[in-house]
Coordinates of C-alpha atoms in Angstrom, one line a residue:
Chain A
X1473 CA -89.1 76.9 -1.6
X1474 CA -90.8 77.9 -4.5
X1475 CA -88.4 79.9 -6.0
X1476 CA -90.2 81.9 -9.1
X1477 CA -87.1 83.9 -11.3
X1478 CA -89.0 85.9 -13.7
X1479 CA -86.0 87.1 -16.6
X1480 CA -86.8 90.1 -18.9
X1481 CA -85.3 92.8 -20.8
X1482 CA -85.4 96.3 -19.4
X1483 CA -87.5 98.9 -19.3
X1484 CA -90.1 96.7 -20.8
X1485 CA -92.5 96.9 -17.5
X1486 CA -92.9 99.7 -15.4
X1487 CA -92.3 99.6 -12.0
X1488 CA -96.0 99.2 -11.6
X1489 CA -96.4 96.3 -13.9
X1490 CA -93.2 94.5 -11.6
X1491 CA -95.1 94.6 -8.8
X1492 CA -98.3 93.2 -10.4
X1493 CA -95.9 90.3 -11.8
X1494 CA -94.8 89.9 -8.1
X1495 CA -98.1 89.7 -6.6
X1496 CA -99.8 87.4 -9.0
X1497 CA -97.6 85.3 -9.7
X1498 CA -97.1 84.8 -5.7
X1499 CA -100.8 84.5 -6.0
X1500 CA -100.9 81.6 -8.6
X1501 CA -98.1 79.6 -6.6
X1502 CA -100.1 79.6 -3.5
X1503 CA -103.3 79.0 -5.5
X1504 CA -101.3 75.4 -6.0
X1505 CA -99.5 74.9 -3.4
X1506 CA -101.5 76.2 -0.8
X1507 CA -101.7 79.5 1.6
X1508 CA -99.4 78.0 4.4
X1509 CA -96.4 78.2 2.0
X1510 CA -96.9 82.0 1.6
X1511 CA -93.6 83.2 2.9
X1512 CA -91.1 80.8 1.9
X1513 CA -93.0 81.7 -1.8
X1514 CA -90.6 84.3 -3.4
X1515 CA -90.5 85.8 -6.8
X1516 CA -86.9 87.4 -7.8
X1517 CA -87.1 89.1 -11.2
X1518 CA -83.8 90.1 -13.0
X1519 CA -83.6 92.4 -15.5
X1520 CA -80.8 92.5 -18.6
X1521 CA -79.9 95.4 -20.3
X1522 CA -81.6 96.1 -23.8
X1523 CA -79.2 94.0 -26.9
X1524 CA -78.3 91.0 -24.3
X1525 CA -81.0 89.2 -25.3
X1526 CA -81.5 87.9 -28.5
X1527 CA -83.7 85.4 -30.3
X1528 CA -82.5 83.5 -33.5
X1529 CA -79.3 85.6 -32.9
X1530 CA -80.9 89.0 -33.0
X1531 CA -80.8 91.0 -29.8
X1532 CA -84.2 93.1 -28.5
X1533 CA -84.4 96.5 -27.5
X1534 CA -87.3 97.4 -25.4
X1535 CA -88.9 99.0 -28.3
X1536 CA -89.1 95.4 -30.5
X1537 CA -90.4 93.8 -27.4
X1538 CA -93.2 97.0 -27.4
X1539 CA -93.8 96.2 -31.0
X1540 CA -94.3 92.9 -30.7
X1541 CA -96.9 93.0 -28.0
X1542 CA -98.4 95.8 -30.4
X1543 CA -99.1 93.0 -32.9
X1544 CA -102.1 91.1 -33.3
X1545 CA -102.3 87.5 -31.6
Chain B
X948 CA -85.5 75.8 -26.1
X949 CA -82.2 75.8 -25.6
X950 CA -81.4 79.2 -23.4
X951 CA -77.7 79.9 -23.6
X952 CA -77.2 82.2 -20.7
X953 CA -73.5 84.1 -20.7
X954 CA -72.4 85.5 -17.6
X955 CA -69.9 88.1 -17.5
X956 CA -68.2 90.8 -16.4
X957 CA -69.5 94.4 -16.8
X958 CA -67.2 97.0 -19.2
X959 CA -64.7 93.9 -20.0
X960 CA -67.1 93.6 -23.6
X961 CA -68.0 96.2 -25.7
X962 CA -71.6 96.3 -27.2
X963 CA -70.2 95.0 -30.6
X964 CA -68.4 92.0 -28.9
X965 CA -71.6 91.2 -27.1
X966 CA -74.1 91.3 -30.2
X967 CA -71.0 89.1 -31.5
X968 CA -71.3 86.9 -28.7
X969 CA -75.1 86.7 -28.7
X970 CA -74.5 86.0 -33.0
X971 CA -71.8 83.4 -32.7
X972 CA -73.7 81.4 -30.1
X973 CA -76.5 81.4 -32.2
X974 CA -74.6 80.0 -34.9
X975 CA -73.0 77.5 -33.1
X976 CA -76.0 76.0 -31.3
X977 CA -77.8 76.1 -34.9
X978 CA -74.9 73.8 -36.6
X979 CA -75.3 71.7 -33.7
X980 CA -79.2 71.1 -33.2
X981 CA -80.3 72.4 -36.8
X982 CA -81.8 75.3 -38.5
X983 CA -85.5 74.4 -37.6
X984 CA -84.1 75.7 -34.1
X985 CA -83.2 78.6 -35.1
X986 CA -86.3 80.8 -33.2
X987 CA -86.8 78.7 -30.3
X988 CA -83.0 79.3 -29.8
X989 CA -82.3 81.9 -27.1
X990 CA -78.8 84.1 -26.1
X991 CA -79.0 85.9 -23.2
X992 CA -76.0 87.7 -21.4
X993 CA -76.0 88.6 -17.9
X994 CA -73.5 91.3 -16.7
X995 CA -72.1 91.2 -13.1
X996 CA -70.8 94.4 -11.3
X997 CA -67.1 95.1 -11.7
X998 CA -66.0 93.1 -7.7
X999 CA -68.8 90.9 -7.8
X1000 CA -67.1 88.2 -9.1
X1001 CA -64.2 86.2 -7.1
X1002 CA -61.9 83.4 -8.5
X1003 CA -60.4 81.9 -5.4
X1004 CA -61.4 84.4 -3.5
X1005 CA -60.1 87.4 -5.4
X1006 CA -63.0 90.5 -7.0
X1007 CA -61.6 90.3 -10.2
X1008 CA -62.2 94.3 -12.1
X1009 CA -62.7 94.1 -16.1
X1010 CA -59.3 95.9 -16.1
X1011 CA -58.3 92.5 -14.7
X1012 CA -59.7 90.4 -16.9
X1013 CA -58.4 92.7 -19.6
X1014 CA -54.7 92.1 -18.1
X1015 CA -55.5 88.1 -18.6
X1016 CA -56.1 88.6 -21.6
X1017 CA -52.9 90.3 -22.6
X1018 CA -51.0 87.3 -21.2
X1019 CA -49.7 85.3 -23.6
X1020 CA -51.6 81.6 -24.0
Chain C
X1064 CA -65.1 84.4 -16.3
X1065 CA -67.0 83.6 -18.4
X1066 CA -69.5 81.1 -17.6
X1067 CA -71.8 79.8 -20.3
X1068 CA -74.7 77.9 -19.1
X1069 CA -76.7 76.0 -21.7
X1070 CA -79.9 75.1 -20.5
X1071 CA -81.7 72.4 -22.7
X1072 CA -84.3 69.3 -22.2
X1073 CA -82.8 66.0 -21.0
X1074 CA -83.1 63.2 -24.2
X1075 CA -82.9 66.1 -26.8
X1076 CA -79.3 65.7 -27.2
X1077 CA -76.6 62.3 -27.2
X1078 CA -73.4 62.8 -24.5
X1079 CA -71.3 63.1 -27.7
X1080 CA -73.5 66.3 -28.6
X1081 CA -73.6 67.7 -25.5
X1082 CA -69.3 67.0 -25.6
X1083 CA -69.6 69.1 -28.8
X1084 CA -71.9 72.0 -27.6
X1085 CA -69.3 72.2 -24.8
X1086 CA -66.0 72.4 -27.3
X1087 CA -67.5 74.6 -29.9
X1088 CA -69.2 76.9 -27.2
X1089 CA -65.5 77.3 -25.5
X1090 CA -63.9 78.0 -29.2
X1091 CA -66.5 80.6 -30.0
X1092 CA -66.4 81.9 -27.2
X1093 CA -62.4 82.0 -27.5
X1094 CA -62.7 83.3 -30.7
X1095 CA -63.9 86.8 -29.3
X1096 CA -61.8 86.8 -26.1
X1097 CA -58.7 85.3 -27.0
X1098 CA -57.0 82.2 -26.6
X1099 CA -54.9 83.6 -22.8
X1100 CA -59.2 83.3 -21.2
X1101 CA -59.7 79.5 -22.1
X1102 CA -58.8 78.2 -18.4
X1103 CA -61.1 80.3 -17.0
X1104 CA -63.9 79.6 -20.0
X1105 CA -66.4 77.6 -18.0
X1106 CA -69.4 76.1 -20.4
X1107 CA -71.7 73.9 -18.2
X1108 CA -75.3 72.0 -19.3
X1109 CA -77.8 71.8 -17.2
X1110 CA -80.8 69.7 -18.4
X1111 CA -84.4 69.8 -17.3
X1112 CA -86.9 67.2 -17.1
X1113 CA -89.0 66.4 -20.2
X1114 CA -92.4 68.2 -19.5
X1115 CA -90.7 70.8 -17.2
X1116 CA -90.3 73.0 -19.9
X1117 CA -93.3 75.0 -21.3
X1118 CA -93.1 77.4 -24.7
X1119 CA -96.6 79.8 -24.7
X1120 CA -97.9 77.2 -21.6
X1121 CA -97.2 73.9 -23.7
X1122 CA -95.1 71.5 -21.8
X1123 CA -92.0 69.8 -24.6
X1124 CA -91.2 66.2 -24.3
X1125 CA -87.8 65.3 -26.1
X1126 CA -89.8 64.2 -29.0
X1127 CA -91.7 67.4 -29.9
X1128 CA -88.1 68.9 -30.0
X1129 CA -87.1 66.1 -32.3
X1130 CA -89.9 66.7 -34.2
X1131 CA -89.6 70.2 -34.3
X1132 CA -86.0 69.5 -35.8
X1133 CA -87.4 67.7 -38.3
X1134 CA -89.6 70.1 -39.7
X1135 CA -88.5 72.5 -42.5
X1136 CA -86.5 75.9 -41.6
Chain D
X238 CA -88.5 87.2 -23.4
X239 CA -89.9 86.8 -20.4
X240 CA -88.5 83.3 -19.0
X241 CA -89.6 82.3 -15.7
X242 CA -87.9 80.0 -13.5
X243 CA -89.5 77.8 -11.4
X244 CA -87.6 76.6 -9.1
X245 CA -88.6 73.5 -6.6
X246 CA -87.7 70.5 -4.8
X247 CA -88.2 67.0 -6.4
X248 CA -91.6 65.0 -5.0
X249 CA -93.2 67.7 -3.8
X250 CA -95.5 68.6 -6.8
X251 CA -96.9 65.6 -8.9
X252 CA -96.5 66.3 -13.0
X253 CA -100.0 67.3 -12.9
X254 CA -98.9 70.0 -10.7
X255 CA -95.8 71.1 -12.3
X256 CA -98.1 71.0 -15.5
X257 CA -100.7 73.7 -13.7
X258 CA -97.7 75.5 -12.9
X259 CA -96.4 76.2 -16.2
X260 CA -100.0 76.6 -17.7
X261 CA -101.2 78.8 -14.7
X262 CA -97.9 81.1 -15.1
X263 CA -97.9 81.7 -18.5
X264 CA -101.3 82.7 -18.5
X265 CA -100.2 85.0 -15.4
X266 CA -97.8 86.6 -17.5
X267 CA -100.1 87.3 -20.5
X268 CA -102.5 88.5 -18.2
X269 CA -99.9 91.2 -17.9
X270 CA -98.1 91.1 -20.8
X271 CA -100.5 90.6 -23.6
X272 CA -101.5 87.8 -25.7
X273 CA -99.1 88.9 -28.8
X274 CA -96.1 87.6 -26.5
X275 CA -97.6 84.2 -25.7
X276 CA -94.9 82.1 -27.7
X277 CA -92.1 83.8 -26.3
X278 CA -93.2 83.2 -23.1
X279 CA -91.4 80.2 -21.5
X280 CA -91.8 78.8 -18.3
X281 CA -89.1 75.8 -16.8
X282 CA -88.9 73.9 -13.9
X283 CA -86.2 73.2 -12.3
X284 CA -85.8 70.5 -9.4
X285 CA -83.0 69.8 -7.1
X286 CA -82.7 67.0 -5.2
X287 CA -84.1 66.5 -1.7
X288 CA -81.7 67.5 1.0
X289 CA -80.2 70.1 -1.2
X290 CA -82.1 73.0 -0.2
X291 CA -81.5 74.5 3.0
X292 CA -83.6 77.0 4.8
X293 CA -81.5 78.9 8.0
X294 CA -79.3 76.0 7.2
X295 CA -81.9 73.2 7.7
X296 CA -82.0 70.9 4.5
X297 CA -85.2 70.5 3.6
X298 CA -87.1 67.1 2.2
X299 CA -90.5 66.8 0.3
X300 CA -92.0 65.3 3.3
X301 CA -90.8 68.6 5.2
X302 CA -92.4 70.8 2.5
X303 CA -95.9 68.7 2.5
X304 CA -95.9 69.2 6.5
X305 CA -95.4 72.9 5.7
X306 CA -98.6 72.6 3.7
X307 CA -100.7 70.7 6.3
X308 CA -99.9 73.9 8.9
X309 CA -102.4 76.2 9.1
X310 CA -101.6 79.5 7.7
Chain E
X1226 CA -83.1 87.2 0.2
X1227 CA -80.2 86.1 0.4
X1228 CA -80.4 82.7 -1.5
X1229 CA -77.1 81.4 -2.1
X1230 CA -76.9 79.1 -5.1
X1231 CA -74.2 76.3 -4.9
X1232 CA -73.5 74.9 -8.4
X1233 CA -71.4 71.6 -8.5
X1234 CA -70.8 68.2 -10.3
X1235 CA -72.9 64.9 -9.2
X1236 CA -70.6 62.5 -7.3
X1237 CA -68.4 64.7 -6.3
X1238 CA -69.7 65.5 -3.0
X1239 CA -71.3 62.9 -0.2
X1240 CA -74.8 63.6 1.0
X1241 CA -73.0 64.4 4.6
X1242 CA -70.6 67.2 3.0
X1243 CA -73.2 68.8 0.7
X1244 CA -74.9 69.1 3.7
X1245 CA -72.2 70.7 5.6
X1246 CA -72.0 73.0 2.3
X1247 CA -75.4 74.1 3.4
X1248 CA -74.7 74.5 7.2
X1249 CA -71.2 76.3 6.8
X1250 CA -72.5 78.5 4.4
X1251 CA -75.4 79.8 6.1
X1252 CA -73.8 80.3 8.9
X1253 CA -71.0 82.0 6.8
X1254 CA -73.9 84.1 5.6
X1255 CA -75.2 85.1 8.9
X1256 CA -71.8 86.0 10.3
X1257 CA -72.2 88.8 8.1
X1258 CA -75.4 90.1 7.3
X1259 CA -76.6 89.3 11.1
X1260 CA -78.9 86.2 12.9
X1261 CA -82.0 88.0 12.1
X1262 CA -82.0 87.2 8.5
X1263 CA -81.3 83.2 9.4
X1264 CA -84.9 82.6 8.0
X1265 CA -85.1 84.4 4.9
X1266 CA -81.2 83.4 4.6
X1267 CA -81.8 80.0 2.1
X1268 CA -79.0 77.7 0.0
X1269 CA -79.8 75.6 -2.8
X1270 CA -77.3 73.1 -4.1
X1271 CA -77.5 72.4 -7.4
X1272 CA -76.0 69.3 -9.5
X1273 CA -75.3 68.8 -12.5
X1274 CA -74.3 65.6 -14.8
X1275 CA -70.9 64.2 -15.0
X1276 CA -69.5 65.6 -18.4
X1277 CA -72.0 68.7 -18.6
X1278 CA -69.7 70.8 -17.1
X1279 CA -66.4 71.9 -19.3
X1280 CA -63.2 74.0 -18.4
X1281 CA -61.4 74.9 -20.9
X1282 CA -63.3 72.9 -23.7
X1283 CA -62.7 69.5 -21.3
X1284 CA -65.9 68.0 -19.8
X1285 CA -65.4 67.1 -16.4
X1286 CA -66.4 63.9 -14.2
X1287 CA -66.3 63.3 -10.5
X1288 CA -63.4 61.0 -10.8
X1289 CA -61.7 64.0 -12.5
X1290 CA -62.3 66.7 -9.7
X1291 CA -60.9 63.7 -7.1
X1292 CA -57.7 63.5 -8.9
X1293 CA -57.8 67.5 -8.9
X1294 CA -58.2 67.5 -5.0
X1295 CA -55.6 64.6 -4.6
X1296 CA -53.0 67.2 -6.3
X1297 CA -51.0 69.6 -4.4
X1298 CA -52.3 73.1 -3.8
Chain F
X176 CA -66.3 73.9 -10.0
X177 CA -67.6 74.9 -8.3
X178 CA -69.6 77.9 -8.8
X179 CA -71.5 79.9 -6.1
X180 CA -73.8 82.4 -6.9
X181 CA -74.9 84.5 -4.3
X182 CA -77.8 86.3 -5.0
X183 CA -78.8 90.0 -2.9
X184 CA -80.7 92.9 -3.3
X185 CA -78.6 96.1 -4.1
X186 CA -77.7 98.4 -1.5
X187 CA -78.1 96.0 1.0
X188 CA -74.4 95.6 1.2
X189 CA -71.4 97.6 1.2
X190 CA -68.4 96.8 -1.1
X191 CA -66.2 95.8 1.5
X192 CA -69.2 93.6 3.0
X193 CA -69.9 92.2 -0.8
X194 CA -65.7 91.5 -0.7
X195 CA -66.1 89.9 2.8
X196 CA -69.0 87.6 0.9
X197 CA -66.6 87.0 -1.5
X198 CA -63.5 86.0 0.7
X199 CA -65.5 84.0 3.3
X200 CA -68.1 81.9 1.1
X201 CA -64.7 81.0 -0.8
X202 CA -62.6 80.2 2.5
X203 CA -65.9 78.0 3.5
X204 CA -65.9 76.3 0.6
X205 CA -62.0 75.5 0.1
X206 CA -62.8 73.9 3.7
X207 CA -64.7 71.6 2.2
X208 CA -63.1 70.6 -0.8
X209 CA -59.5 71.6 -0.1
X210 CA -56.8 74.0 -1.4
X211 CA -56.3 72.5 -4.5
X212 CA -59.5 73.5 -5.5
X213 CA -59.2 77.3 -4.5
X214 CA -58.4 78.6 -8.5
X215 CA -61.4 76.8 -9.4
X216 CA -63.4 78.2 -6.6
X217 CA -66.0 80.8 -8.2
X218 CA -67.7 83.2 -5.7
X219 CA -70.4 85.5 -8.1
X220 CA -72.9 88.0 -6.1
X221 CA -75.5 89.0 -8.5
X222 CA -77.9 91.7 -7.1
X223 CA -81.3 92.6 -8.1
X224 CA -82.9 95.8 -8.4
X225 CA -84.8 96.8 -4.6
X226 CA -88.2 96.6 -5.2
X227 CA -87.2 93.6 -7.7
X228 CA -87.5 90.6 -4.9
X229 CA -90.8 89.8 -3.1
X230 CA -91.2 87.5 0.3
X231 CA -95.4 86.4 0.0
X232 CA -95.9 89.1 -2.8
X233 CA -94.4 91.5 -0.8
X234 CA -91.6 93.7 -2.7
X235 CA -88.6 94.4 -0.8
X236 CA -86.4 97.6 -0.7
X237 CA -82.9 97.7 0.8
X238 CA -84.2 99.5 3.8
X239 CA -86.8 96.5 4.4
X240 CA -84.0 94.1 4.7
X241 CA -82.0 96.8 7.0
X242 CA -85.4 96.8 9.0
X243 CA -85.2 92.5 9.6
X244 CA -81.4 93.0 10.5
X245 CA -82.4 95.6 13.1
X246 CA -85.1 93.4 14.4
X247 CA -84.0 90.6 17.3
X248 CA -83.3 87.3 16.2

């Protein structure tokens, strides 16, 4: 315990980007919950294949979720 | 808000059956909590390995599944 | 398979629409897979507490969903 | 996209906690993600009861996790 | 890793068996994947609401799954 | 119900040792509940990419985990 499940689509992070979601969001657990708790904190992040997600009933490729995060705030 | 998450079995859907899936869940949510929903509603389907899943006790292939689903009602 | 989990906030919906969420999420979902699948259709809720559930870091209560569903599509 | 899971035992965090949780992660994940993705980023709690968690088959209470915390690291 | 996630109906099961849910399956665990992993090996139980959980379209409560285990196999 | 969802990092274990899961975790369960329950008796392994699953930030590959099983209890 804590349990962080981070759930994306794939090929939207590199493998690089994974292990920075990893390690900070370890990071900002601990940050809260304190350093003792380090290794019972894990992160598991599951990845579904591009189409099996959809939002208001349309499913995202990789390439809308780059798109979007191309757009302006 | 709401996540509808569909777990299945790999290769027992085609992609046009899962967009269907992912579209008629939609739907159905929508006529349930209203249209207002509608982009704050989420499908997302999660695909297990073909063996990964067991119903009392036996792996059950998408060939399998596909057999149930020859079965008459 | 397949399990259908709908994940929503607690108070959103009455028990008689979660008892429809369950019955038309089945019968769509029967509609694409056939009728011979039903018994093994499983849909289950599982329901969060209000304020456990944060869209762009903004934790919902029941009533900003109900508000939400009363605003205009 | 993403949705992260936060997954904890009841009465260990107070709801100011679970609030810096889901403010703290989110901003995490836009820290990687970008900005543009902020209101599809979702963050949910999920608690289960004390005495349902087990670690090496030890079920596990809040008081249990808070004397984790007190331990040095 | 592994976390084994145990997914059930409130009321069905007494504090005492859900806990021997937890024991057996660790140890069920471990009987495979060896006693080294006991620590990292973790089980979660989670419950959900009488009637949130349908088969076939039918939502289920605890009374329901007693008559189902009163049944012959 | 019930459902179990075991959840492992790929390559970790073989088929037969994913069937053996499977089998057992099933078997444990049916223990508990009895045989009437068996067809209702779910067993689903869902594995995560290696590299996918951090312990304290660390990422783990399937020879990390061989590593810990080699190591003495």
């Amino acid at each position: 315990m804590p349990l962080v499940n981070v759930q994306i689509i794939e090929n939207v992070f590199t493998s690089e980007l994974k292990q920075e979601i990893i390690q900070k969001i370890t990071d900002t657990m601990i940050s809260i919950e304190g350093e003792s708790l380090r290794e019972v904190t894990w992160v598991k992040i599951d990845e579904v294949k591009e189409g099996n997600w959809g939002i208001g009933g349309h499913p995202l490729t990789a390439a809308d979720v780059h798109r979007m995060q191309m757009a302006e705030a």
